[in-house]
Amino acid sequence: MGPVFAVVLVFVGCCSNVVFLELLVRDFPGCGNIVTFAQFVFIALEGFIFETNFGRKKPAIPISNYVIMVTMFFTVSVINNYALNFNIAMPLHMIFRSGSLIANMILGIIILKKRYSASKYLSIALVSAGIFICTIMSAKQVNVSNEGSEDQGFYAFMHWLIGIAMLTFALLMSARMGIFQETLYKKYGKHSKEALFYNHCLPLPGFLLLSTNIYSHCILFSQSTPVLIPGVELSVPIMWIYLLINVITQYVCIRGVFILTTECASLTVTLVVTLRKFLSLIFSIIYFQNPFTTWHWVGTAVVFVGTLLYTEVWSSVRAALRGPDAKEKKAE
């Protein structure tokens, strides 16, 4: 019941989250900071009540280590959401973030001096090629959609390049954070729910730097079309409703991943998250009619084949199909 329930949470939570994030971004492309802030406040408040027991429970991992982790986590979250301000379409945003496994592997080779099999290196090439194809095709779309004057087209393209640089930096920083977490968990044991709380609580003062942007979007959200909530006869601006649902679905998604990590092998978790990204991408393209060419589909397919190759899903499926007979023969 546990793993099945967790998979349902991940798919329902994460896919719904993408839908409501896109609804927010479509009307207010620069709302990334207020979305990040709302998500952090909600998860930090839940963790303060249920994980730390109103601050009574001492952390198993020293706070100094959490400060380092939080600095990286806050930077990644803000940059990922802020990149949407730079002509980055939601499908490209999702495809780019699918390269996290590969970024983690590259930094693992450089920092931890790890060595991998040939299939792992092939998966790096496939994911890199897939992201490159999608990025190049999106670059062409930016140029086509800004055919007005040469200066306007160049400005829009440079603006888009800044967004790509931000996504690349966030991808590498996220991988570095993953390696840092890995070393911490080896030393102090796994405390993922505690880490979830501190990762969302400690960065809250950092949002003071973004307070002007957050406040301006609070005003814009309050000026959006009011919607009557049935039963309570209360009129609420539609953007606040979208934000609330986005925050709740983000929490459901994170909780689902947390349950999966405690009940399933890491391979299963990676596969579920990868499939969730793929479904979110397809839904975003179909429902919101985002521009997506044949080459985008080719690039997406290459990214997901590379990711599945990395997680060794094919060999696991083959082993499962052979069944217990194959294991008995091996034992003999």
Tab-separated table of C-alpha atoms in Angstrom:
chain	number	residue	atom	x	y	z
A	1	MET	CA	0.000	0.000	0.000
A	2	GLY	CA	2.846	2.429	0.932
A	3	PRO	CA	4.793	2.459	-2.379
A	4	VAL	CA	1.599	2.449	-4.505
A	5	PHE	CA	0.202	5.368	-2.475
A	6	ALA	CA	3.523	7.208	-2.863
A	7	VAL	CA	3.527	6.734	-6.661
A	8	VAL	CA	-0.041	8.131	-6.814
A	9	LEU	CA	1.052	11.143	-4.717
A	10	VAL	CA	4.032	11.810	-7.009
A	11	PHE	CA	2.031	11.607	-10.254
A	12	VAL	CA	-1.052	13.503	-9.035
A	13	GLY	CA	0.921	16.084	-7.034
A	14	CYS	CA	3.691	16.835	-9.529
A	15	CYS	CA	1.553	16.808	-12.689
A	16	SER	CA	-1.066	19.091	-11.059
A	17	ASN	CA	1.741	21.341	-9.826
A	18	VAL	CA	3.063	21.826	-13.372
A	19	VAL	CA	-0.448	22.715	-14.619
A	20	PHE	CA	-1.023	25.425	-11.997
A	21	LEU	CA	2.530	26.769	-12.345
A	22	GLU	CA	1.909	27.209	-16.075
A	23	LEU	CA	-1.431	28.943	-15.375
A	24	LEU	CA	0.423	31.393	-13.102
A	25	VAL	CA	3.340	31.953	-15.487
A	26	ARG	CA	1.075	32.482	-18.513
A	27	ASP	CA	-0.558	35.565	-16.975
A	28	PHE	CA	2.436	36.779	-14.945
A	29	PRO	CA	5.748	35.495	-16.445
A	30	GLY	CA	7.790	37.121	-13.631
A	31	CYS	CA	5.925	35.450	-10.737
A	32	GLY	CA	8.634	32.832	-10.051
A	33	ASN	CA	9.778	34.499	-6.800
A	34	ILE	CA	6.342	34.650	-5.154
A	35	VAL	CA	5.690	30.998	-6.140
A	36	THR	CA	9.029	29.888	-4.615
A	37	PHE	CA	8.394	31.953	-1.461
A	38	ALA	CA	4.885	30.510	-0.958
A	39	GLN	CA	6.165	26.928	-1.398
A	40	PHE	CA	9.007	27.484	1.084
A	41	VAL	CA	6.706	29.040	3.723
A	42	PHE	CA	4.136	26.228	3.482
A	43	ILE	CA	6.680	23.363	3.706
A	44	ALA	CA	8.680	25.128	6.471
A	45	LEU	CA	5.512	25.672	8.536
A	46	GLU	CA	4.451	22.023	8.137
A	47	GLY	CA	7.964	20.842	9.120
A	48	PHE	CA	8.114	23.189	12.136
A	49	ILE	CA	4.876	21.686	13.500
A	50	PHE	CA	5.243	17.997	12.617
A	51	GLU	CA	9.018	17.402	12.261
A	52	THR	CA	10.641	19.648	14.892
A	53	ASN	CA	7.639	19.621	17.272
A	54	PHE	CA	7.559	23.451	17.422
A	55	GLY	CA	11.377	23.664	17.655
A	56	ARG	CA	11.744	21.217	20.560
A	57	LYS	CA	13.477	18.470	18.551
A	58	LYS	CA	17.222	18.943	17.987
A	59	PRO	CA	18.588	18.271	14.464
A	60	ALA	CA	20.550	15.041	13.886
A	61	ILE	CA	22.810	16.828	11.363
A	62	PRO	CA	24.680	19.978	12.567
A	63	ILE	CA	23.066	23.291	11.539
A	64	SER	CA	26.360	24.476	9.958
A	65	ASN	CA	26.043	21.711	7.342
A	66	TYR	CA	22.432	22.662	6.682
A	67	VAL	CA	23.478	26.286	6.102
A	68	ILE	CA	25.784	25.149	3.250
A	69	MET	CA	23.090	22.867	1.812
A	70	VAL	CA	20.416	25.542	2.154
A	71	THR	CA	22.530	28.160	0.359
A	72	MET	CA	22.774	25.811	-2.631
A	73	PHE	CA	19.099	24.742	-2.438
A	74	PHE	CA	17.836	28.348	-2.203
A	75	THR	CA	20.025	29.412	-5.139
A	76	VAL	CA	18.814	26.505	-7.313
A	77	SER	CA	15.117	27.070	-6.495
A	78	VAL	CA	15.195	30.837	-7.111
A	79	ILE	CA	17.247	30.596	-10.330
A	80	ASN	CA	15.081	27.778	-11.755
A	81	ASN	CA	11.894	29.800	-11.232
A	82	TYR	CA	13.464	33.138	-12.207
A	83	ALA	CA	14.681	31.634	-15.517
A	84	LEU	CA	11.021	31.604	-16.649
A	85	ASN	CA	11.321	35.419	-16.966
A	86	PHE	CA	13.801	34.962	-19.846
A	87	ASN	CA	11.601	33.602	-22.689
A	88	ILE	CA	12.053	30.008	-21.451
A	89	ALA	CA	9.034	27.889	-22.435
A	90	MET	CA	7.737	25.460	-19.812
A	91	PRO	CA	8.460	22.309	-21.937
A	92	LEU	CA	12.116	23.390	-22.441
A	93	HIS	CA	12.321	24.167	-18.709
A	94	MET	CA	11.195	20.595	-17.895
A	95	ILE	CA	13.495	18.966	-20.486
A	96	PHE	CA	16.495	20.921	-19.198
A	97	ARG	CA	15.854	19.844	-15.610
A	98	SER	CA	15.689	16.219	-16.782
A	99	GLY	CA	19.467	16.413	-17.172
A	100	SER	CA	19.964	16.397	-13.379
A	101	LEU	CA	21.085	12.736	-13.318
A	102	ILE	CA	23.761	13.416	-15.884
A	103	ALA	CA	24.971	16.596	-14.169
A	104	ASN	CA	25.232	14.584	-10.942
A	105	MET	CA	27.245	11.914	-12.721
A	106	ILE	CA	29.675	14.417	-14.290
A	107	LEU	CA	30.335	16.109	-10.933
A	108	GLY	CA	30.652	12.657	-9.312
A	109	ILE	CA	33.490	11.867	-11.738
A	110	ILE	CA	35.196	15.236	-11.102
A	111	ILE	CA	34.703	15.572	-7.324
A	112	LEU	CA	34.301	12.013	-5.981
A	113	LYS	CA	36.569	10.419	-8.648
A	114	LYS	CA	33.845	7.864	-9.462
A	115	ARG	CA	34.069	5.560	-12.487
A	116	TYR	CA	31.091	4.252	-14.459
A	117	SER	CA	30.265	1.562	-17.037
A	118	ALA	CA	30.154	2.212	-20.797
A	119	SER	CA	26.316	2.291	-20.737
A	120	LYS	CA	26.427	5.163	-18.221
A	121	TYR	CA	28.732	7.201	-20.470
A	122	LEU	CA	26.416	6.462	-23.429
A	123	SER	CA	23.490	7.772	-21.393
A	124	ILE	CA	25.427	11.019	-20.779
A	125	ALA	CA	25.867	11.446	-24.531
A	126	LEU	CA	22.161	10.735	-25.229
A	127	VAL	CA	20.785	13.120	-22.592
A	128	SER	CA	23.241	15.851	-23.609
A	129	ALA	CA	22.297	15.390	-27.286
A	130	GLY	CA	18.556	15.466	-26.477
A	131	ILE	CA	18.833	18.681	-24.439
A	132	PHE	CA	21.032	20.223	-27.165
A	133	ILE	CA	18.440	19.414	-29.899
A	134	CYS	CA	15.561	20.904	-27.859
A	135	THR	CA	17.604	23.991	-26.948
A	136	ILE	CA	18.647	24.679	-30.558
A	137	MET	CA	15.042	24.299	-31.815
A	138	SER	CA	13.784	26.620	-29.063
A	139	ALA	CA	16.459	29.154	-30.060
A	140	LYS	CA	15.096	29.108	-33.625
A	141	GLN	CA	11.570	29.721	-32.275
A	142	VAL	CA	12.803	32.742	-30.302
A	143	ASN	CA	14.302	34.186	-33.509
A	144	VAL	CA	11.155	33.454	-35.574
A	145	SER	CA	8.784	34.990	-33.010
A	146	ASN	CA	10.825	38.220	-32.935
A	147	GLU	CA	11.090	39.050	-36.608
A	148	GLY	CA	10.062	42.730	-36.065
A	149	SER	CA	13.377	44.578	-36.122
A	150	GLU	CA	16.889	43.181	-36.080
A	151	ASP	CA	17.619	44.880	-32.729
A	152	GLN	CA	14.461	43.431	-31.127
A	153	GLY	CA	15.288	39.934	-32.402
A	154	PHE	CA	18.874	40.146	-31.123
A	155	TYR	CA	17.731	41.455	-27.722
A	156	ALA	CA	15.133	38.665	-27.376
A	157	PHE	CA	17.723	36.036	-28.317
A	158	MET	CA	20.306	37.369	-25.813
A	159	HIS	CA	17.562	37.511	-23.179
A	160	TRP	CA	16.785	33.828	-23.900
A	161	LEU	CA	20.515	32.902	-23.737
A	162	ILE	CA	20.697	34.366	-20.215
A	163	GLY	CA	17.774	32.069	-19.265
A	164	ILE	CA	19.627	29.035	-20.691
A	165	ALA	CA	22.792	30.007	-18.769
A	166	MET	CA	20.711	30.265	-15.567
A	167	LEU	CA	19.174	26.798	-16.115
A	168	THR	CA	22.639	25.317	-16.785
A	169	PHE	CA	24.070	26.873	-13.618
A	170	ALA	CA	21.077	25.657	-11.547
A	171	LEU	CA	21.459	22.142	-12.987
A	172	LEU	CA	25.140	21.932	-11.982
A	173	MET	CA	24.502	23.528	-8.569
A	174	SER	CA	21.686	21.019	-7.928
A	175	ALA	CA	24.039	18.138	-8.773
A	176	ARG	CA	26.690	19.572	-6.430
A	177	MET	CA	24.075	19.765	-3.687
A	178	GLY	CA	23.171	16.106	-4.315
A	179	ILE	CA	26.813	15.066	-3.822
A	180	PHE	CA	27.031	17.162	-0.643
A	181	GLN	CA	23.841	15.488	0.679
A	182	GLU	CA	25.263	12.055	-0.173
A	183	THR	CA	28.392	12.697	1.904
A	184	LEU	CA	26.299	14.083	4.809
A	185	TYR	CA	23.964	11.059	4.846
A	186	LYS	CA	26.945	8.696	4.846
A	187	LYS	CA	28.336	10.457	7.913
A	188	TYR	CA	25.167	11.154	9.948
A	189	GLY	CA	22.583	8.717	8.483
A	190	LYS	CA	19.490	9.506	6.391
A	191	HIS	CA	17.258	12.243	7.793
A	192	SER	CA	15.432	13.346	4.659
A	193	LYS	CA	12.348	14.782	6.403
A	194	GLU	CA	14.560	16.849	8.690
A	195	ALA	CA	16.574	18.003	5.652
A	196	LEU	CA	13.312	18.918	3.879
A	197	PHE	CA	12.349	21.215	6.787
A	198	TYR	CA	15.726	22.959	7.150
A	199	ASN	CA	16.110	23.334	3.372
A	200	HIS	CA	12.845	25.305	3.334
A	201	CYS	CA	13.049	27.100	6.708
A	202	LEU	CA	16.605	28.506	6.820
A	203	PRO	CA	16.442	30.299	3.407
A	204	LEU	CA	13.300	32.319	4.341
A	205	PRO	CA	15.294	35.467	5.380
A	206	GLY	CA	16.898	35.369	1.902
A	207	PHE	CA	13.535	36.285	0.373
A	208	LEU	CA	13.940	39.795	1.876
A	209	LEU	CA	16.260	40.431	-1.085
A	210	LEU	CA	13.312	39.637	-3.371
A	211	SER	CA	10.668	41.401	-1.246
A	212	THR	CA	9.987	44.209	-3.767
A	213	ASN	CA	9.290	41.715	-6.560
A	214	ILE	CA	7.173	39.513	-4.268
A	215	TYR	CA	5.137	42.506	-3.012
A	216	SER	CA	4.483	43.803	-6.538
A	217	HIS	CA	3.180	40.374	-7.560
A	218	CYS	CA	0.986	40.243	-4.440
A	219	ILE	CA	-0.698	43.440	-5.725
A	220	LEU	CA	-0.966	42.034	-9.279
A	221	PHE	CA	-2.452	38.755	-7.978
A	222	SER	CA	-4.980	40.703	-5.878
A	223	GLN	CA	-6.062	42.601	-9.012
A	224	SER	CA	-6.738	39.399	-11.003
A	225	THR	CA	-10.272	38.227	-11.873
A	226	PRO	CA	-12.252	37.425	-8.706
A	227	VAL	CA	-13.854	33.980	-8.380
A	228	LEU	CA	-16.734	33.127	-6.052
A	229	ILE	CA	-15.949	30.150	-3.796
A	230	PRO	CA	-19.090	28.006	-3.492
A	231	GLY	CA	-20.402	27.291	-0.004
A	232	VAL	CA	-18.670	30.204	1.771
A	233	GLU	CA	-19.842	32.916	-0.666
A	234	LEU	CA	-16.365	34.464	-0.628
A	235	SER	CA	-14.822	36.180	-3.635
A	236	VAL	CA	-11.084	35.482	-4.103
A	237	PRO	CA	-8.782	36.620	-6.971
A	238	ILE	CA	-8.153	33.643	-9.288
A	239	MET	CA	-4.336	33.962	-9.100
A	240	TRP	CA	-4.336	33.423	-5.317
A	241	ILE	CA	-6.368	30.244	-5.829
A	242	TYR	CA	-3.899	29.030	-8.483
A	243	LEU	CA	-0.991	29.809	-6.119
A	244	LEU	CA	-2.614	27.964	-3.193
A	245	ILE	CA	-3.252	24.860	-5.319
A	246	ASN	CA	0.300	25.048	-6.722
A	247	VAL	CA	1.746	25.133	-3.179
A	248	ILE	CA	-0.409	22.229	-1.943
A	249	THR	CA	0.379	20.067	-5.001
A	250	GLN	CA	4.105	20.846	-4.618
A	251	TYR	CA	3.904	19.606	-1.024
A	252	VAL	CA	2.003	16.453	-2.094
A	253	CYS	CA	4.673	15.776	-4.756
A	254	ILE	CA	7.589	16.219	-2.316
A	255	ARG	CA	5.880	14.034	0.303
A	256	GLY	CA	5.329	11.325	-2.319
A	257	VAL	CA	9.012	11.352	-3.276
A	258	PHE	CA	9.948	11.223	0.433
A	259	ILE	CA	7.764	8.123	1.016
A	260	LEU	CA	9.228	6.487	-2.097
A	261	THR	CA	12.831	7.049	-0.928
A	262	THR	CA	12.068	5.322	2.379
A	263	GLU	CA	10.124	2.378	0.880
A	264	CYS	CA	11.698	1.720	-2.549
A	265	ALA	CA	15.095	1.312	-4.159
A	266	SER	CA	16.687	4.431	-5.643
A	267	LEU	CA	16.232	2.945	-9.136
A	268	THR	CA	12.447	2.798	-8.613
A	269	VAL	CA	12.382	6.385	-7.342
A	270	THR	CA	14.370	7.622	-10.353
A	271	LEU	CA	12.115	5.754	-12.790
A	272	VAL	CA	8.920	7.111	-11.211
A	273	VAL	CA	10.242	10.696	-11.212
A	274	THR	CA	11.402	10.340	-14.846
A	275	LEU	CA	8.020	9.011	-15.994
A	276	ARG	CA	6.311	11.806	-14.070
A	277	LYS	CA	8.412	14.404	-15.914
A	278	PHE	CA	7.541	12.794	-19.242
A	279	LEU	CA	3.784	12.832	-18.507
A	280	SER	CA	3.971	16.436	-17.233
A	281	LEU	CA	5.747	17.446	-20.433
A	282	ILE	CA	3.176	15.762	-22.717
A	283	PHE	CA	0.272	17.252	-20.732
A	284	SER	CA	1.832	20.735	-20.872
A	285	ILE	CA	2.250	20.493	-24.659
A	286	ILE	CA	-1.252	19.134	-25.384
A	287	TYR	CA	-3.345	21.076	-22.828
A	288	PHE	CA	-1.603	24.456	-23.162
A	289	GLN	CA	-0.771	23.979	-26.881
A	290	ASN	CA	2.870	24.922	-26.323
A	291	PRO	CA	4.926	25.099	-29.553
A	292	PHE	CA	6.602	21.729	-30.006
A	293	THR	CA	8.125	20.627	-33.321
A	294	THR	CA	9.076	17.134	-34.542
A	295	TRP	CA	12.675	17.870	-33.528
A	296	HIS	CA	11.495	18.715	-30.003
A	297	TRP	CA	9.852	15.280	-29.815
A	298	VAL	CA	13.087	13.660	-31.089
A	299	GLY	CA	15.129	15.537	-28.471
A	300	THR	CA	12.665	14.623	-25.690
A	301	ALA	CA	12.710	10.939	-26.685
A	302	VAL	CA	16.535	10.919	-26.688
A	303	VAL	CA	16.600	12.535	-23.194
A	304	PHE	CA	14.263	9.932	-21.715
A	305	VAL	CA	15.954	6.969	-23.426
A	306	GLY	CA	19.265	8.226	-22.031
A	307	THR	CA	17.757	8.617	-18.546
A	308	LEU	CA	16.249	5.108	-18.617
A	309	LEU	CA	19.588	3.724	-19.831
A	310	TYR	CA	21.319	5.471	-16.919
A	311	THR	CA	18.934	3.900	-14.379
A	312	GLU	CA	19.480	0.438	-15.934
A	313	VAL	CA	15.730	-0.060	-16.355
A	314	TRP	CA	16.210	-2.280	-19.424
A	315	SER	CA	18.375	-4.810	-17.576
A	316	SER	CA	15.960	-4.796	-14.619
A	317	VAL	CA	12.986	-5.468	-16.934
A	318	ARG	CA	14.890	-8.286	-18.680
A	319	ALA	CA	15.761	-9.850	-15.310
A	320	ALA	CA	12.119	-9.614	-14.212
A	321	LEU	CA	10.911	-11.231	-17.449
A	322	ARG	CA	13.336	-14.128	-17.051
A	323	GLY	CA	11.763	-14.788	-13.658
A	324	PRO	CA	13.004	-17.023	-10.841
A	325	ASP	CA	14.126	-19.761	-13.277
A	326	ALA	CA	17.007	-17.576	-14.480
A	327	LYS	CA	18.098	-16.985	-10.887
A	328	GLU	CA	18.049	-20.739	-10.152
A	329	LYS	CA	20.192	-21.466	-13.220
A	330	LYS	CA	22.623	-18.768	-12.120
A	331	ALA	CA	22.842	-20.316	-8.669
A	332	GLU	CA	23.616	-23.742	-10.159
